[in-house]
């Protein structure tokens, strides 16, 4: 019997990244549902409820962040695809950090810049730490010493 391969990463960065991604997903879901938090998103150009196009974008973002939570927690694709997805996500979070830092929105600069920066670092740590290890293959087919 061939042992299965599992993705392994330190629990601290995994937990932190998953938690922050869930917070961002919840924020995007709230925006999509009509929460009046436009000044905290998309450069702060829209005070109050976002226009329909931005709300649709937030709905799509909600799904993307939820999927990324699952990948971060080790669900979904195999270890190689997981590492690639997490590295790409880390790179996008690095870009997001710069964009939030340059935003006209004070909320984005003060709240979302550190969130995106922390996600960039933690997702990269999870990606780098993820590796394949043989899982427990189960009971051995070799005779026991008692036989």
mmCIF file with all atom_site columns, C-alpha atoms in Angstrom:
data_model
loop_
_atom_site.group_PDB
_atom_site.id
_atom_site.type_symbol
_atom_site.label_atom_id
_atom_site.label_alt_id
_atom_site.label_comp_id
_atom_site.label_asym_id
_atom_site.label_entity_id
_atom_site.label_seq_id
_atom_site.pdbx_PDB_ins_code
_atom_site.Cartn_x
_atom_site.Cartn_y
_atom_site.Cartn_z
_atom_site.occupancy
_atom_site.B_iso_or_equiv
_atom_site.pdbx_formal_charge
_atom_site.auth_seq_id
_atom_site.auth_comp_id
_atom_site.auth_asym_id
_atom_site.auth_atom_id
_atom_site.pdbx_PDB_model_num
ATOM 1   C CA . UNK A 1 1   ? 0.000   0.000   0.000  1.00 0.00 ? 1   UNK A CA 1
ATOM 2   C CA . UNK A 1 2   ? 1.387   3.398   -1.009 1.00 0.00 ? 2   UNK A CA 1
ATOM 3   C CA . UNK A 1 3   ? 1.323   6.026   1.767  1.00 0.00 ? 3   UNK A CA 1
ATOM 4   C CA . UNK A 1 4   ? -0.783  9.115   1.128  1.00 0.00 ? 4   UNK A CA 1
ATOM 5   C CA . UNK A 1 5   ? 0.878   12.517  1.139  1.00 0.00 ? 5   UNK A CA 1
ATOM 6   C CA . UNK A 1 6   ? -0.260  15.262  3.474  1.00 0.00 ? 6   UNK A CA 1
ATOM 7   C CA . UNK A 1 7   ? 0.489   18.969  3.517  1.00 0.00 ? 7   UNK A CA 1
ATOM 8   C CA . UNK A 1 8   ? 2.128   20.017  6.767  1.00 0.00 ? 8   UNK A CA 1
ATOM 9   C CA . UNK A 1 9   ? 2.740   23.565  7.973  1.00 0.00 ? 9   UNK A CA 1
ATOM 10  C CA . UNK A 1 10  ? 3.149   25.273  11.350 1.00 0.00 ? 10  UNK A CA 1
ATOM 11  C CA . UNK A 1 11  ? -0.238  25.812  13.014 1.00 0.00 ? 11  UNK A CA 1
ATOM 12  C CA . UNK A 1 12  ? 0.403   29.428  14.118 1.00 0.00 ? 12  UNK A CA 1
ATOM 13  C CA . UNK A 1 13  ? 0.799   30.985  10.652 1.00 0.00 ? 13  UNK A CA 1
ATOM 14  C CA . UNK A 1 14  ? -1.943  28.737  9.235  1.00 0.00 ? 14  UNK A CA 1
ATOM 15  C CA . UNK A 1 15  ? -4.375  29.790  11.937 1.00 0.00 ? 15  UNK A CA 1
ATOM 16  C CA . UNK A 1 16  ? -3.509  33.485  11.688 1.00 0.00 ? 16  UNK A CA 1
ATOM 17  C CA . UNK A 1 17  ? -3.747  33.517  7.893  1.00 0.00 ? 17  UNK A CA 1
ATOM 18  C CA . UNK A 1 18  ? -7.053  31.618  7.895  1.00 0.00 ? 18  UNK A CA 1
ATOM 19  C CA . UNK A 1 19  ? -8.496  33.943  10.536 1.00 0.00 ? 19  UNK A CA 1
ATOM 20  C CA . UNK A 1 20  ? -7.458  37.118  8.702  1.00 0.00 ? 20  UNK A CA 1
ATOM 21  C CA . UNK A 1 21  ? -8.719  35.740  5.379  1.00 0.00 ? 21  UNK A CA 1
ATOM 22  C CA . UNK A 1 22  ? -12.054 34.932  7.019  1.00 0.00 ? 22  UNK A CA 1
ATOM 23  C CA . UNK A 1 23  ? -12.270 38.496  8.362  1.00 0.00 ? 23  UNK A CA 1
ATOM 24  C CA . UNK A 1 24  ? -11.589 39.908  4.893  1.00 0.00 ? 24  UNK A CA 1
ATOM 25  C CA . UNK A 1 25  ? -14.152 37.509  3.375  1.00 0.00 ? 25  UNK A CA 1
ATOM 26  C CA . UNK A 1 26  ? -16.750 38.616  5.936  1.00 0.00 ? 26  UNK A CA 1
ATOM 27  C CA . UNK A 1 27  ? -15.983 42.277  5.219  1.00 0.00 ? 27  UNK A CA 1
ATOM 28  C CA . UNK A 1 28  ? -16.362 41.697  1.471  1.00 0.00 ? 28  UNK A CA 1
ATOM 29  C CA . UNK A 1 29  ? -19.612 39.777  2.035  1.00 0.00 ? 29  UNK A CA 1
ATOM 30  C CA . UNK A 1 30  ? -20.951 42.667  4.098  1.00 0.00 ? 30  UNK A CA 1
ATOM 31  C CA . UNK A 1 31  ? -20.033 45.127  1.346  1.00 0.00 ? 31  UNK A CA 1
ATOM 32  C CA . UNK A 1 32  ? -21.746 42.917  -1.232 1.00 0.00 ? 32  UNK A CA 1
ATOM 33  C CA . UNK A 1 33  ? -24.848 42.764  0.958  1.00 0.00 ? 33  UNK A CA 1
ATOM 34  C CA . UNK A 1 34  ? -25.011 46.562  1.151  1.00 0.00 ? 34  UNK A CA 1
ATOM 35  C CA . UNK A 1 35  ? -23.151 47.499  4.317  1.00 0.00 ? 35  UNK A CA 1
ATOM 36  C CA . UNK A 1 36  ? -22.401 51.242  4.239  1.00 0.00 ? 36  UNK A CA 1
ATOM 37  C CA . UNK A 1 37  ? -18.634 50.803  4.492  1.00 0.00 ? 37  UNK A CA 1
ATOM 38  C CA . UNK A 1 38  ? -17.588 52.161  1.107  1.00 0.00 ? 38  UNK A CA 1
ATOM 39  C CA . UNK A 1 39  ? -15.064 54.534  2.659  1.00 0.00 ? 39  UNK A CA 1
ATOM 40  C CA . UNK A 1 40  ? -13.101 51.487  3.852  1.00 0.00 ? 40  UNK A CA 1
ATOM 41  C CA . UNK A 1 41  ? -12.853 49.828  0.423  1.00 0.00 ? 41  UNK A CA 1
ATOM 42  C CA . UNK A 1 42  ? -11.878 50.471  -3.174 1.00 0.00 ? 42  UNK A CA 1
ATOM 43  C CA . UNK A 1 43  ? -9.871  53.554  -2.321 1.00 0.00 ? 43  UNK A CA 1
ATOM 44  C CA . UNK A 1 44  ? -12.673 55.076  -0.266 1.00 0.00 ? 44  UNK A CA 1
ATOM 45  C CA . UNK A 1 45  ? -14.171 56.717  -3.364 1.00 0.00 ? 45  UNK A CA 1
ATOM 46  C CA . UNK A 1 46  ? -17.726 55.678  -2.483 1.00 0.00 ? 46  UNK A CA 1
ATOM 47  C CA . UNK A 1 47  ? -19.054 56.708  0.906  1.00 0.00 ? 47  UNK A CA 1
ATOM 48  C CA . UNK A 1 48  ? -21.855 54.518  2.217  1.00 0.00 ? 48  UNK A CA 1
ATOM 49  C CA . UNK A 1 49  ? -23.213 51.620  0.172  1.00 0.00 ? 49  UNK A CA 1
ATOM 50  C CA . UNK A 1 50  ? -21.118 50.664  -2.854 1.00 0.00 ? 50  UNK A CA 1
ATOM 51  C CA . UNK A 1 51  ? -22.508 50.905  -6.398 1.00 0.00 ? 51  UNK A CA 1
ATOM 52  C CA . UNK A 1 52  ? -23.785 47.645  -7.940 1.00 0.00 ? 52  UNK A CA 1
ATOM 53  C CA . UNK A 1 53  ? -20.574 46.891  -9.860 1.00 0.00 ? 53  UNK A CA 1
ATOM 54  C CA . UNK A 1 54  ? -18.425 47.179  -6.766 1.00 0.00 ? 54  UNK A CA 1
ATOM 55  C CA . UNK A 1 55  ? -20.897 45.087  -4.782 1.00 0.00 ? 55  UNK A CA 1
ATOM 56  C CA . UNK A 1 56  ? -20.643 42.376  -7.437 1.00 0.00 ? 56  UNK A CA 1
ATOM 57  C CA . UNK A 1 57  ? -16.862 42.570  -7.206 1.00 0.00 ? 57  UNK A CA 1
ATOM 58  C CA . UNK A 1 58  ? -17.101 42.209  -3.427 1.00 0.00 ? 58  UNK A CA 1
ATOM 59  C CA . UNK A 1 59  ? -19.346 39.144  -3.849 1.00 0.00 ? 59  UNK A CA 1
ATOM 60  C CA . UNK A 1 60  ? -16.749 37.536  -6.126 1.00 0.00 ? 60  UNK A CA 1
ATOM 61  C CA . UNK A 1 61  ? -13.997 38.502  -3.680 1.00 0.00 ? 61  UNK A CA 1
ATOM 62  C CA . UNK A 1 62  ? -15.934 36.832  -0.879 1.00 0.00 ? 62  UNK A CA 1
ATOM 63  C CA . UNK A 1 63  ? -15.865 33.543  -2.780 1.00 0.00 ? 63  UNK A CA 1
ATOM 64  C CA . UNK A 1 64  ? -12.172 33.905  -3.604 1.00 0.00 ? 64  UNK A CA 1
ATOM 65  C CA . UNK A 1 65  ? -11.244 34.624  0.019  1.00 0.00 ? 65  UNK A CA 1
ATOM 66  C CA . UNK A 1 66  ? -13.386 31.725  1.269  1.00 0.00 ? 66  UNK A CA 1
ATOM 67  C CA . UNK A 1 67  ? -11.628 29.389  -1.168 1.00 0.00 ? 67  UNK A CA 1
ATOM 68  C CA . UNK A 1 68  ? -8.275  30.718  -0.005 1.00 0.00 ? 68  UNK A CA 1
ATOM 69  C CA . UNK A 1 69  ? -9.242  29.981  3.612  1.00 0.00 ? 69  UNK A CA 1
ATOM 70  C CA . UNK A 1 70  ? -9.878  26.365  2.604  1.00 0.00 ? 70  UNK A CA 1
ATOM 71  C CA . UNK A 1 71  ? -6.553  26.125  0.748  1.00 0.00 ? 71  UNK A CA 1
ATOM 72  C CA . UNK A 1 72  ? -4.703  27.687  3.672  1.00 0.00 ? 72  UNK A CA 1
ATOM 73  C CA . UNK A 1 73  ? -6.216  25.098  6.002  1.00 0.00 ? 73  UNK A CA 1
ATOM 74  C CA . UNK A 1 74  ? -4.999  22.310  3.727  1.00 0.00 ? 74  UNK A CA 1
ATOM 75  C CA . UNK A 1 75  ? -8.273  21.459  2.041  1.00 0.00 ? 75  UNK A CA 1
ATOM 76  C CA . UNK A 1 76  ? -8.591  21.227  -1.702 1.00 0.00 ? 76  UNK A CA 1
ATOM 77  C CA . UNK A 1 77  ? -5.662  20.768  -4.045 1.00 0.00 ? 77  UNK A CA 1
ATOM 78  C CA . UNK A 1 78  ? -2.567  18.682  -3.443 1.00 0.00 ? 78  UNK A CA 1
ATOM 79  C CA . UNK A 1 79  ? 0.580   20.013  -1.772 1.00 0.00 ? 79  UNK A CA 1
ATOM 80  C CA . UNK A 1 80  ? 2.262   21.341  -4.923 1.00 0.00 ? 80  UNK A CA 1
ATOM 81  C CA . UNK A 1 81  ? -0.821  23.242  -6.102 1.00 0.00 ? 81  UNK A CA 1
ATOM 82  C CA . UNK A 1 82  ? -1.394  24.467  -2.546 1.00 0.00 ? 82  UNK A CA 1
ATOM 83  C CA . UNK A 1 83  ? 2.120   25.922  -2.348 1.00 0.00 ? 83  UNK A CA 1
ATOM 84  C CA . UNK A 1 84  ? 1.686   27.656  -5.703 1.00 0.00 ? 84  UNK A CA 1
ATOM 85  C CA . UNK A 1 85  ? -1.700  29.102  -4.796 1.00 0.00 ? 85  UNK A CA 1
ATOM 86  C CA . UNK A 1 86  ? -0.381  30.373  -1.457 1.00 0.00 ? 86  UNK A CA 1
ATOM 87  C CA . UNK A 1 87  ? 2.687   31.942  -3.084 1.00 0.00 ? 87  UNK A CA 1
ATOM 88  C CA . UNK A 1 88  ? 0.532   33.739  -5.657 1.00 0.00 ? 88  UNK A CA 1
ATOM 89  C CA . UNK A 1 89  ? -1.845  34.868  -2.908 1.00 0.00 ? 89  UNK A CA 1
ATOM 90  C CA . UNK A 1 90  ? 1.117   36.124  -0.876 1.00 0.00 ? 90  UNK A CA 1
ATOM 91  C CA . UNK A 1 91  ? 2.355   38.119  -3.856 1.00 0.00 ? 91  UNK A CA 1
ATOM 92  C CA . UNK A 1 92  ? -1.093  39.621  -4.377 1.00 0.00 ? 92  UNK A CA 1
ATOM 93  C CA . UNK A 1 93  ? -1.235  40.532  -0.692 1.00 0.00 ? 93  UNK A CA 1
ATOM 94  C CA . UNK A 1 94  ? 2.144   42.273  -1.037 1.00 0.00 ? 94  UNK A CA 1
ATOM 95  C CA . UNK A 1 95  ? 0.675   44.295  -3.898 1.00 0.00 ? 95  UNK A CA 1
ATOM 96  C CA . UNK A 1 96  ? -2.429  44.945  -1.796 1.00 0.00 ? 96  UNK A CA 1
ATOM 97  C CA . UNK A 1 97  ? -0.256  46.194  1.038  1.00 0.00 ? 97  UNK A CA 1
ATOM 98  C CA . UNK A 1 98  ? 1.324   48.788  -1.224 1.00 0.00 ? 98  UNK A CA 1
ATOM 99  C CA . UNK A 1 99  ? -2.039  49.773  -2.708 1.00 0.00 ? 99  UNK A CA 1
ATOM 100 C CA . UNK A 1 100 ? -3.658  50.145  0.717  1.00 0.00 ? 100 UNK A CA 1
ATOM 101 C CA . UNK A 1 101 ? -0.702  52.175  1.949  1.00 0.00 ? 101 UNK A CA 1
ATOM 102 C CA . UNK A 1 102 ? -1.117  54.531  -1.016 1.00 0.00 ? 102 UNK A CA 1
ATOM 103 C CA . UNK A 1 103 ? -4.909  54.751  -0.653 1.00 0.00 ? 103 UNK A CA 1
ATOM 104 C CA . UNK A 1 104 ? -6.723  58.023  -0.089 1.00 0.00 ? 104 UNK A CA 1
ATOM 105 C CA . UNK A 1 105 ? -8.874  56.203  2.444  1.00 0.00 ? 105 UNK A CA 1
ATOM 106 C CA . UNK A 1 106 ? -7.588  56.591  5.985  1.00 0.00 ? 106 UNK A CA 1
ATOM 107 C CA . UNK A 1 107 ? -9.362  53.352  6.982  1.00 0.00 ? 107 UNK A CA 1
ATOM 108 C CA . UNK A 1 108 ? -7.593  51.422  4.252  1.00 0.00 ? 108 UNK A CA 1
ATOM 109 C CA . UNK A 1 109 ? -4.233  52.828  5.261  1.00 0.00 ? 109 UNK A CA 1
ATOM 110 C CA . UNK A 1 110 ? -4.706  52.194  8.986  1.00 0.00 ? 110 UNK A CA 1
ATOM 111 C CA . UNK A 1 111 ? -6.655  48.912  8.938  1.00 0.00 ? 111 UNK A CA 1
ATOM 112 C CA . UNK A 1 112 ? -6.172  47.085  5.659  1.00 0.00 ? 112 UNK A CA 1
ATOM 113 C CA . UNK A 1 113 ? -2.466  47.858  5.133  1.00 0.00 ? 113 UNK A CA 1
ATOM 114 C CA . UNK A 1 114 ? -1.381  45.857  8.204  1.00 0.00 ? 114 UNK A CA 1
ATOM 115 C CA . UNK A 1 115 ? -3.924  43.114  7.455  1.00 0.00 ? 115 UNK A CA 1
ATOM 116 C CA . UNK A 1 116 ? -2.654  42.709  3.891  1.00 0.00 ? 116 UNK A CA 1
ATOM 117 C CA . UNK A 1 117 ? 0.974   42.887  5.037  1.00 0.00 ? 117 UNK A CA 1
ATOM 118 C CA . UNK A 1 118 ? 0.420   40.263  7.698  1.00 0.00 ? 118 UNK A CA 1
ATOM 119 C CA . UNK A 1 119 ? -1.338  38.031  5.165  1.00 0.00 ? 119 UNK A CA 1
ATOM 120 C CA . UNK A 1 120 ? 1.539   38.456  2.704  1.00 0.00 ? 120 UNK A CA 1
ATOM 121 C CA . UNK A 1 121 ? 4.009   37.216  5.311  1.00 0.00 ? 121 UNK A CA 1
ATOM 122 C CA . UNK A 1 122 ? 1.890   34.452  6.839  1.00 0.00 ? 122 UNK A CA 1
ATOM 123 C CA . UNK A 1 123 ? 0.745   33.024  3.497  1.00 0.00 ? 123 UNK A CA 1
ATOM 124 C CA . UNK A 1 124 ? 4.348   32.917  2.310  1.00 0.00 ? 124 UNK A CA 1
ATOM 125 C CA . UNK A 1 125 ? 5.395   31.177  5.549  1.00 0.00 ? 125 UNK A CA 1
ATOM 126 C CA . UNK A 1 126 ? 2.634   28.612  5.132  1.00 0.00 ? 126 UNK A CA 1
ATOM 127 C CA . UNK A 1 127 ? 3.598   28.048  1.489  1.00 0.00 ? 127 UNK A CA 1
ATOM 128 C CA . UNK A 1 128 ? 7.274   27.595  2.342  1.00 0.00 ? 128 UNK A CA 1
ATOM 129 C CA . UNK A 1 129 ? 6.583   25.326  5.289  1.00 0.00 ? 129 UNK A CA 1
ATOM 130 C CA . UNK A 1 130 ? 4.130   23.138  3.402  1.00 0.00 ? 130 UNK A CA 1
ATOM 131 C CA . UNK A 1 131 ? 5.715   19.932  2.378  1.00 0.00 ? 131 UNK A CA 1
ATOM 132 C CA . UNK A 1 132 ? 4.740   16.378  1.785  1.00 0.00 ? 132 UNK A CA 1
ATOM 133 C CA . UNK A 1 133 ? 5.253   13.741  4.401  1.00 0.00 ? 133 UNK A CA 1
ATOM 134 C CA . UNK A 1 134 ? 4.143   10.142  4.362  1.00 0.00 ? 134 UNK A CA 1
ATOM 135 C CA . UNK A 1 135 ? 0.976   9.616   6.341  1.00 0.00 ? 135 UNK A CA 1
ATOM 136 C CA . UNK A 1 136 ? 0.431   6.653   8.601  1.00 0.00 ? 136 UNK A CA 1
ATOM 137 C CA . UNK A 1 137 ? -0.163  3.814   6.120  1.00 0.00 ? 137 UNK A CA 1
ATOM 138 C CA . UNK A 1 138 ? -2.352  2.020   8.622  1.00 0.00 ? 138 UNK A CA 1
ATOM 139 C CA . UNK A 1 139 ? -1.897  -1.486  9.942  1.00 0.00 ? 139 UNK A CA 1
ATOM 140 C CA . UNK A 1 140 ? 1.079   -3.291  8.563  1.00 0.00 ? 140 UNK A CA 1
ATOM 141 C CA . UNK A 1 141 ? 0.505   -6.420  6.539  1.00 0.00 ? 141 UNK A CA 1
ATOM 142 C CA . UNK A 1 142 ? 3.605   -7.957  8.154  1.00 0.00 ? 142 UNK A CA 1
ATOM 143 C CA . UNK A 1 143 ? 2.927   -10.672 10.696 1.00 0.00 ? 143 UNK A CA 1
ATOM 144 C CA . UNK A 1 144 ? 2.908   -9.504  14.280 1.00 0.00 ? 144 UNK A CA 1
ATOM 145 C CA . UNK A 1 145 ? 5.575   -10.808 16.664 1.00 0.00 ? 145 UNK A CA 1
ATOM 146 C CA . UNK A 1 146 ? 2.840   -12.565 18.621 1.00 0.00 ? 146 UNK A CA 1
ATOM 147 C CA . UNK A 1 147 ? 1.879   -14.848 15.714 1.00 0.00 ? 147 UNK A CA 1
#
